[in-house]
Coordinates of C-alpha atoms in Angstrom, one line a residue:
Chain A
G1 CA -3.3 -13.7 9.9
A2 CA -2.7 -15.9 12.8
V3 CA -5.9 -17.5 14.2
V4 CA -6.4 -19.0 17.6
S5 CA -9.6 -20.7 18.6
Q6 CA -11.0 -21.7 21.9
H7 CA -13.7 -24.3 22.7
P8 CA -16.2 -24.0 24.3
S9 CA -17.0 -20.3 24.1
R10 CA -19.4 -20.6 27.0
V11 CA -19.8 -23.3 29.6
I12 CA -21.9 -23.6 32.7
C13 CA -21.1 -26.4 35.2
K14 CA -22.1 -27.4 38.7
S15 CA -19.8 -26.8 41.7
G16 CA -17.5 -29.8 42.2
T17 CA -17.2 -30.8 38.6
S18 CA -14.3 -30.3 36.2
V19 CA -14.3 -28.4 33.0
K20 CA -11.8 -28.6 30.1
I21 CA -11.1 -25.7 27.8
E22 CA -9.2 -26.2 24.5
C23 CA -7.0 -23.7 22.8
R24 CA -5.9 -24.3 19.2
S25 CA -3.6 -22.4 16.8
L26 CA -5.2 -22.9 13.5
D27 CA -2.6 -21.8 10.9
F28 CA 0.7 -21.8 12.7
Q29 CA 2.7 -23.8 15.2
A30 CA 2.9 -22.6 18.7
T31 CA 5.6 -24.0 21.0
T32 CA 4.3 -21.7 23.7
M33 CA 0.8 -20.9 24.7
F34 CA -0.4 -18.7 27.6
W35 CA -3.5 -18.9 29.7
Y36 CA -5.1 -15.7 31.2
R37 CA -8.0 -15.0 33.4
Q38 CA -10.0 -11.8 33.2
F39 CA -12.4 -10.5 35.8
P40 CA -15.3 -8.2 34.8
K41 CA -14.0 -4.7 33.7
K42 CA -10.5 -5.7 34.5
S43 CA -7.3 -6.4 32.6
L44 CA -5.9 -9.8 31.8
M45 CA -4.0 -11.7 34.4
L46 CA -1.5 -14.3 33.3
M47 CA -2.1 -17.7 35.0
A48 CA 0.4 -19.9 33.3
T49 CA 2.8 -20.5 30.4
S50 CA 2.2 -23.7 28.5
N51 CA 5.2 -25.2 26.7
E52 CA 4.8 -28.0 24.2
G53 CA 6.1 -31.3 25.6
S54 CA 6.9 -30.0 29.0
K55 CA 5.3 -28.9 32.3
A56 CA 3.5 -25.6 32.4
T57 CA 4.9 -22.7 34.4
Y58 CA 2.4 -21.2 36.8
E59 CA 2.3 -17.6 38.1
Q60 CA 2.5 -17.0 41.7
G61 CA -0.8 -17.6 43.5
V62 CA -2.2 -19.9 40.8
E63 CA -2.9 -23.4 42.0
K64 CA -1.4 -25.9 39.6
D65 CA -3.4 -28.8 40.9
K66 CA -6.6 -26.8 40.4
F67 CA -5.8 -25.5 36.9
L68 CA -4.3 -28.4 35.0
I69 CA -2.6 -27.5 31.7
N70 CA -1.6 -29.9 29.0
H71 CA 0.2 -28.9 25.8
A72 CA 0.4 -32.1 23.9
S73 CA 1.0 -30.8 20.4
L74 CA 2.3 -27.7 18.7
T75 CA -1.3 -26.6 18.0
L76 CA -3.2 -27.6 21.1
S77 CA -3.2 -26.7 24.8
T78 CA -5.9 -27.5 27.3
L79 CA -6.8 -26.0 30.6
T80 CA -8.8 -28.1 33.0
V81 CA -10.5 -26.4 35.9
T82 CA -10.8 -29.2 38.5
S83 CA -13.4 -29.3 41.3
A84 CA -14.8 -26.0 40.1
H85 CA -16.3 -23.5 42.6
P86 CA -18.4 -20.4 42.0
E87 CA -15.3 -18.2 42.6
D88 CA -13.7 -19.9 39.5
S89 CA -16.3 -18.2 37.3
S90 CA -14.5 -16.0 35.0
F91 CA -13.5 -15.3 31.4
Y92 CA -10.5 -17.5 30.4
I93 CA -8.4 -16.5 27.4
C94 CA -5.5 -18.3 25.8
S95 CA -2.9 -16.9 23.5
A96 CA -0.3 -18.5 21.3
R97 CA 3.1 -17.2 20.1
D98 CA 4.0 -17.9 16.6
F99 CA 7.2 -20.0 16.5
G100 CA 8.7 -17.7 14.0
Y101 CA 8.2 -14.4 15.8
S102 CA 9.6 -13.4 19.2
Y103 CA 7.2 -10.8 20.5
E104 CA 3.7 -11.2 19.3
Q105 CA 0.9 -13.2 20.8
Y106 CA -2.4 -14.0 19.2
F107 CA -5.4 -14.4 21.4
G108 CA -8.3 -16.7 21.3
P109 CA -11.9 -15.5 21.6
G110 CA -12.1 -16.5 25.2
T111 CA -14.3 -18.9 27.3
R112 CA -16.9 -17.7 29.7
L113 CA -17.1 -20.2 32.6
T114 CA -19.9 -20.0 35.0
V115 CA -20.0 -22.3 38.0
T116 CA -23.3 -22.7 39.8
Chain B
T1 CA 7.4 -7.1 39.1
Q2 CA 6.8 -5.0 36.0
L3 CA 3.7 -2.9 36.2
L4 CA 2.0 -1.0 33.4
E5 CA -0.3 1.9 34.4
Q6 CA -2.7 3.2 31.8
S7 CA -4.5 6.5 31.9
P8 CA -7.2 7.5 31.7
Q9 CA -9.0 4.4 33.1
F10 CA -12.2 5.5 31.4
L11 CA -12.8 7.9 28.6
S12 CA -16.1 8.9 26.9
I13 CA -16.0 11.4 24.1
Q14 CA -18.0 12.6 21.2
E15 CA -17.5 11.2 17.7
G16 CA -15.0 13.3 15.7
E17 CA -12.9 14.3 18.7
N18 CA -9.2 13.4 19.2
L19 CA -7.9 11.5 22.2
T20 CA -4.7 10.1 23.7
V21 CA -4.2 7.1 25.9
Y22 CA -1.0 6.7 28.0
C23 CA 0.8 3.6 29.1
N24 CA 3.5 4.1 31.7
S25 CA 6.0 2.0 33.6
S26 CA 9.1 2.3 35.8
S27 CA 10.6 -0.7 34.0
V28 CA 12.2 -0.8 30.6
F29 CA 10.5 -3.1 28.0
S30 CA 12.1 -4.6 25.0
S31 CA 8.8 -4.2 23.2
L32 CA 5.3 -3.0 23.7
Q33 CA 2.0 -4.1 22.1
W34 CA -1.3 -2.4 22.0
Y35 CA -4.5 -4.4 21.9
R36 CA -8.2 -3.6 21.5
Q37 CA -10.7 -5.9 23.2
E38 CA -14.5 -5.9 22.7
P39 CA -16.9 -7.4 25.3
G40 CA -16.9 -11.2 25.3
E41 CA -14.0 -11.4 22.9
G42 CA -10.3 -11.9 23.1
P43 CA -7.9 -9.0 22.6
V44 CA -6.9 -8.2 19.0
L45 CA -3.3 -7.0 18.4
L46 CA -3.1 -3.5 16.9
V47 CA 0.6 -2.9 16.8
T48 CA 4.0 -3.8 18.2
V49 CA 6.6 -1.1 18.9
V50 CA 10.2 -2.2 19.5
T51 CA 12.6 0.7 19.1
G52 CA 12.8 3.7 21.5
G53 CA 11.2 6.7 19.9
E54 CA 9.4 4.6 17.3
V55 CA 6.2 6.0 15.8
K56 CA 3.7 3.7 14.0
K57 CA 0.5 4.7 12.3
L58 CA -2.5 2.6 11.7
K59 CA -5.1 4.7 9.8
R60 CA -6.3 7.1 12.4
L61 CA -4.3 5.6 15.2
T62 CA -0.8 6.7 16.0
F63 CA 1.4 4.8 18.4
Q64 CA 4.6 6.0 20.0
F65 CA 7.2 4.2 22.1
G66 CA 9.1 6.4 24.5
D67 CA 12.7 7.0 24.0
A68 CA 13.6 5.2 27.2
R69 CA 11.2 2.3 26.3
K70 CA 9.3 2.8 29.6
D71 CA 6.2 4.3 28.2
S72 CA 3.9 4.5 25.2
S73 CA 1.0 6.4 23.9
L74 CA -1.9 5.8 21.5
H75 CA -3.5 8.8 19.8
I76 CA -6.8 8.5 17.9
T77 CA -7.8 11.2 15.5
A78 CA -11.4 11.9 14.7
A79 CA -12.7 9.1 16.8
Q80 CA -15.6 7.0 15.5
P81 CA -18.1 4.7 17.3
G82 CA -16.3 1.7 16.0
D83 CA -13.3 2.7 18.1
T84 CA -15.2 1.9 21.2
G85 CA -13.6 -0.8 23.3
L86 CA -11.0 -1.7 26.0
Y87 CA -7.5 -0.7 25.0
L88 CA -4.7 -2.6 26.6
C89 CA -1.0 -2.1 26.4
A90 CA 1.3 -5.0 27.1
G91 CA 5.0 -5.4 27.5
G92 CA 7.5 -8.2 27.8
N93 CA 9.3 -10.7 25.8
E94 CA 8.8 -14.3 27.1
K95 CA 5.5 -13.4 28.7
L96 CA 3.3 -10.3 28.6
T97 CA 2.4 -8.0 31.4
F98 CA -0.8 -6.2 30.6
G99 CA -1.6 -2.7 31.5
T100 CA -4.5 -1.7 33.6
G101 CA -6.7 -0.9 30.6
T102 CA -8.5 2.1 29.2
R103 CA -12.2 1.7 28.5
L104 CA -13.1 4.0 25.6
T105 CA -16.6 5.0 24.6
I106 CA -17.3 7.1 21.5
I107 CA -20.7 8.7 21.5
P108 CA -22.3 9.1 18.1

């Protein structure tokens, strides 16, 4: 089956620093990847759509200068949380859509970010 | 904005009982997916339904897509502790809109 990995799985950083999260599709090519944020006991909220070779599309209310997304290859997208603050602490999840299928997204295991 | 409301929000039942989770919207979706998510992990895709009225079975889980493609249901027969988790429906084509979630706990 389609496998998506995320690295790191957990990260703790100090307020004001930047953190990069990687999302990789391991056994398929993904022209499109998605980044979600999930608050405790809540559902997933789409932050942005990452397209290989072009700029990401951000959802309303998501600051693109704070959450930098780069999709440099068909198997890798990165999310950089810049100048992190405690309110950025959350569970970040990426997903990738298999180029050959229209509907299904496969999700990574998530990254728990804690900003102190 | 497309919204997906799930009910119930929380459900705690004894092992062996049956249950149904609902996913409702005022919008029409070209497809709907159901996911299960365990704490600290990403959602795992269970099924995709595409055709109005479609019924799909996955062992003890039965998924149905409404005729008008605005709603879906998940029925679990003889629930087991391993079914415990957060169940999420999601709809959309280019990008997914997730439902509000149903947190299911099966008590041994």
